[in-house]
Coordinates of C-alpha atoms and ligand atoms in Angstrom, one line a residue:
M663 CA -0.4 -0.4 0.2
N664 CA 1.2 3.9 -1.6
L665 CA -0.1 6.9 0.5
I666 CA -0.1 9.9 0.6
L667 CA 0.1 12.4 4.3
I668 CA -0.8 16.1 2.9
G669 CA -1.5 18.6 5.5
P670 CA -0.1 21.7 7.1
P671 CA 2.7 22.5 9.8
G672 CA 1.7 21.0 12.7
V673 CA -0.4 19.2 12.1
G674 CA 0.9 15.5 12.8
K675 CA 1.1 14.2 9.8
G676 CA 5.1 12.5 11.1
T677 CA 4.2 11.7 14.3
Q678 CA 1.3 9.7 12.1
A679 CA 3.9 8.4 9.1
E680 CA 5.9 6.8 12.5
L681 CA 3.0 4.9 13.5
L682 CA 2.8 4.0 10.1
E683 CA 5.9 2.6 9.9
K684 CA 6.2 1.2 13.4
R685 CA 2.4 -0.4 12.8
I686 CA 2.4 -1.7 9.0
G687 CA 6.0 -1.8 8.5
L688 CA 5.4 1.3 4.9
K689 CA 8.5 2.9 4.9
T690 CA 8.1 6.3 5.3
L691 CA 10.0 9.1 2.9
S692 CA 9.5 12.2 4.4
S693 CA 11.0 15.2 2.0
G694 CA 11.9 17.7 5.5
V695 CA 13.3 14.7 7.6
I696 CA 15.5 14.1 4.6
F697 CA 16.3 18.1 3.3
R698 CA 18.4 18.1 7.5
Q699 CA 19.7 14.7 6.9
E700 CA 21.5 16.7 4.4
I701 CA 21.5 19.6 6.1
E702 CA 23.3 18.1 8.8
A703 CA 25.4 16.1 6.6
E704 CA 26.6 19.6 5.2
T705 CA 26.1 18.0 1.4
D706 CA 24.9 20.3 -1.7
L707 CA 22.0 19.8 -1.5
G708 CA 21.2 20.9 2.1
R709 CA 23.4 23.5 1.7
L710 CA 20.6 24.9 -1.1
A711 CA 17.5 23.3 0.7
K712 CA 18.7 25.7 4.6
R713 CA 18.8 29.0 2.3
Y714 CA 15.3 28.4 1.7
I715 CA 13.4 25.8 5.2
D716 CA 15.5 28.7 7.5
H717 CA 12.9 30.9 6.7
G718 CA 9.8 29.0 5.7
R719 CA 9.8 28.8 2.1
L720 CA 10.0 25.8 -0.6
V721 CA 12.3 24.8 -2.1
P722 CA 12.8 24.6 -5.5
S723 CA 10.5 22.1 -6.8
G724 CA 13.0 20.1 -8.7
V725 CA 15.7 18.9 -7.0
T726 CA 12.9 18.5 -4.2
I727 CA 11.4 15.6 -6.9
E728 CA 14.8 14.6 -8.0
M729 CA 15.5 13.6 -3.8
M730 CA 12.2 12.1 -4.2
A731 CA 11.8 10.1 -7.1
K732 CA 15.0 8.0 -6.1
R733 CA 14.0 7.6 -2.5
I734 CA 10.2 6.0 -3.6
R735 CA 12.3 3.8 -6.6
S736 CA 14.4 3.2 -4.5
A737 CA 14.3 -1.2 -3.1
E738 CA 13.5 -0.4 0.4
A739 CA 9.9 1.6 -0.6
R740 CA 9.0 -0.7 -2.7
K741 CA 9.2 -4.4 -0.9
N742 CA 5.7 -3.0 1.5
G743 CA 5.0 -0.1 0.0
F744 CA 5.6 3.6 1.7
I745 CA 4.3 7.2 2.8
L746 CA 4.4 9.9 1.6
D747 CA 4.5 12.9 4.5
G748 CA 4.9 16.2 2.9
F749 CA 5.5 15.6 -1.2
P750 CA 3.8 16.1 -2.8
R751 CA 3.2 20.3 -1.8
A752 CA 2.6 21.8 -5.0
I753 CA 1.6 21.2 -7.6
D754 CA 4.3 21.1 -9.6
Q755 CA 5.2 17.9 -7.3
A756 CA 2.0 15.9 -8.0
V757 CA 2.2 16.1 -11.6
A758 CA 6.0 14.7 -11.6
L759 CA 4.0 12.4 -9.2
S760 CA 2.2 10.9 -11.4
E761 CA 4.3 10.9 -14.3
M762 CA 6.2 9.0 -11.7
E763 CA 3.3 6.9 -11.4
E764 CA 3.6 5.6 -14.8
D765 CA 6.7 5.2 -15.5
M766 CA 7.5 3.0 -12.6
D767 CA 4.0 1.1 -12.3
T768 CA 3.4 2.4 -9.2
V769 CA 0.0 3.4 -7.8
I770 CA -0.9 6.0 -4.6
D771 CA -3.1 4.6 -3.4
A772 CA -4.8 7.3 -1.0
V773 CA -4.5 10.8 0.2
I774 CA -5.2 11.1 3.3
S775 CA -6.3 15.1 3.8
L776 CA -5.3 15.7 7.8
E777 CA -7.2 19.3 8.5
V778 CA -6.5 21.1 12.1
P779 CA -8.1 24.6 12.2
D780 CA -4.6 27.4 11.6
E781 CA -4.5 28.2 15.5
I782 CA -4.1 24.6 17.0
L783 CA -1.3 25.0 14.9
V784 CA 0.7 27.4 15.8
S785 CA 0.4 26.1 19.2
R786 CA 0.9 22.9 18.6
L787 CA 4.7 24.1 15.8
S788 CA 5.3 26.4 18.9
G789 CA 6.2 23.5 22.0
R790 CA 7.7 21.0 19.3
V791 CA 11.3 19.4 19.4
G792 CA 12.4 16.9 17.0
C793 CA 15.1 14.0 15.7
T794 CA 17.7 14.9 13.5
K795 CA 18.8 11.3 13.7
C796 CA 15.7 9.4 13.2
G797 CA 13.0 11.8 12.3
A798 CA 11.4 11.1 15.7
I799 CA 8.9 13.9 16.8
Y800 CA 8.1 15.5 20.4
H801 CA 6.5 17.9 22.8
M802 CA 7.9 19.8 25.6
T803 CA 3.8 19.9 27.3
N804 CA 1.7 17.3 25.0
K805 CA 4.5 14.5 24.4
P806 CA 7.8 15.1 26.3
P807 CA 10.9 13.0 25.7
K808 CA 11.9 10.3 28.8
R809 CA 14.9 12.4 29.6
D810 CA 15.3 16.5 27.8
W811 CA 16.6 17.0 24.7
V812 CA 17.6 14.0 24.0
C813 CA 15.4 11.2 21.4
D814 CA 13.6 8.0 23.8
N815 CA 14.4 6.0 20.3
C816 CA 18.0 6.4 18.9
N817 CA 19.9 8.6 22.0
S818 CA 21.0 11.6 19.7
P819 CA 20.6 14.8 20.9
L820 CA 16.3 16.6 20.4
F821 CA 16.8 20.7 18.8
V822 CA 14.5 23.0 18.1
R823 CA 14.0 23.3 13.7
S824 CA 14.6 26.4 13.3
D825 CA 11.5 26.5 11.5
D826 CA 9.3 26.3 13.9
Q827 CA 9.7 30.5 14.8
P828 CA 7.0 32.8 14.7
D829 CA 7.4 34.7 11.5
A830 CA 8.2 31.2 9.9
I831 CA 5.2 29.3 11.7
Q832 CA 3.1 32.1 9.5
Q833 CA 5.6 31.6 6.8
R834 CA 4.3 28.4 6.6
L835 CA 1.0 28.5 7.1
Q836 CA 0.6 31.0 3.8
I837 CA 2.3 28.3 1.7
F838 CA 0.7 25.3 2.5
H839 CA -2.4 28.1 2.0
D840 CA -2.0 28.7 -1.2
T841 CA 0.9 26.7 -2.5
T842 CA -0.4 23.3 -1.3
M843 CA -4.0 23.7 -1.4
P844 CA -4.3 23.4 -4.9
V845 CA -2.8 19.2 -4.5
V846 CA -5.6 18.2 -2.3
S847 CA -8.5 19.7 -5.3
Y848 CA -6.2 17.9 -7.2
Y849 CA -6.8 15.1 -6.1
E850 CA -10.2 15.2 -4.9
G851 CA -10.7 16.2 -8.6
M852 CA -8.8 13.1 -9.1
G853 CA -11.4 11.4 -6.5
M854 CA -8.3 9.8 -4.2
L855 CA -8.6 12.0 -1.4
T856 CA -10.2 10.8 1.9
R857 CA -10.4 14.4 5.0
V858 CA -9.3 13.1 8.7
D859 CA -10.0 15.8 11.5
A860 CA -6.7 15.5 13.4
R861 CA -7.8 17.8 16.6
Q862 CA -8.4 13.9 18.0
E863 CA -6.2 12.2 19.6
P864 CA -3.1 10.6 17.9
E865 CA -4.5 6.6 18.2
K866 CA -8.1 8.0 16.5
V867 CA -6.3 9.6 13.6
Y868 CA -3.9 7.1 12.9
L869 CA -7.1 4.4 13.1
D870 CA -9.2 6.7 10.7
I871 CA -6.3 6.9 8.4
L872 CA -6.1 3.1 8.3
A873 CA -9.7 3.0 7.8
A874 CA -9.5 5.1 4.6
A875 CA -6.6 3.4 2.9
A876 CA -8.2 -0.3 3.5
A877 CA -11.9 1.5 1.8
R878 CA -9.7 2.8 -1.3
E879 CA -8.1 -0.1 -1.7
S880 CA -10.8 -2.2 -1.6
K881 CA -12.4 0.5 -4.1
A882 CA -9.7 0.1 -6.4
S883 CA -10.0 -3.4 -6.4
Q884 CA -13.4 -3.1 -7.6
Ligands
AMP1326 P1 8.7 19.6 6.4 O1 9.2 18.8 8.1 O2 7.6 19.2 6.3 O3 7.6 20.7 7.6 O4 9.7 20.3 5.9 C1 10.7 21.9 6.7 C2 10.9 22.4 5.0 O5 11.3 21.9 4.3 C3 9.5 23.0 4.9 O6 9.4 24.1 4.9 C4 10.2 23.2 3.3 O7 10.8 25.0 3.4 C5 11.0 22.3 2.7 N1 10.0 21.0 2.2 C6 9.9 19.5 3.1 N2 9.0 19.2 1.3 C7 8.8 20.2 0.8 C8 8.3 19.8 -1.2 N3 7.5 18.4 -1.6 N4 8.2 20.5 -1.6 C9 9.5 22.1 -1.7 N5 10.5 21.9 -0.3 C10 9.9 21.6 1.2

C-alpha cells in the first residue's frame, strides 16, 4: 500500500507516518526529514535547501522532485509500500509524481488530508522538538521525551527546528494555503482524497487513516 499524507505544518503527518511505519511496515519518505539529514551532513543539496527552509519557504521543485524520485524508486520503499510525508506540496510536484507512477508502474492507493484549524497548529508548532537522526517528533508539553533533549528511540540530541520560529511558522501556513491546497483539490478531483479530522487523539487519527486506506484499496479492486 502506498499513501500520501498531506496537511499543514504541525498537523501530525510525521507522528502518523511514524505509527504507520512501526505498525504496518510502510517506509516513510518524508521530504522535510530528508532535507534536514542533508543539512546535517552538509551536502550540496543540504546547503541549498537550508537557504529556503530557515525562512519557511519551499525548496525549488526541481531538486525536491529529483530527491524524492530516488527514494520512491528504492527497493526499501517498494518492498512493503511507502508513505509520502510532505511531498507533493505544490502542483508541479503532484504532476511529476503522477508521471513517476506511470513510469514505475506504481500506484498511490490513497491520499489522506489531515485537517486542523490554523490556531491549533501555531500552538502545536511552538513547543515542538525533533531528532535530526531518526526524525522522531516530541512536544515539550504534549509529548515530552523521557530524558530532557534526548531522543527516546536513538539517544541522539533533540533540537528545535529553525523554521518553528514565529515568523517562519506564519510563512509556512501561508504557503500551505496558497501552494499546497491546490494539491488537495487536485487529488479530490481525481477521487483519491479522504479528509481526516486531525484534532482527534493520534490513535483515533491513525485508525481513521487505516480505515480510509482500506476503503480506497477495496474500491480500487472492485
Ligand atoms: P516539513 O518537515 O515537512 O515541515 O518540511 C520542512 C521544510 O522543508 C519546509 O518548510 C520546506 O522548506 C522544505 N520542504 C519539505 N518538503 C518540501 C517539498 N515537497 N517541496 C519544497 N520544500 C519542501
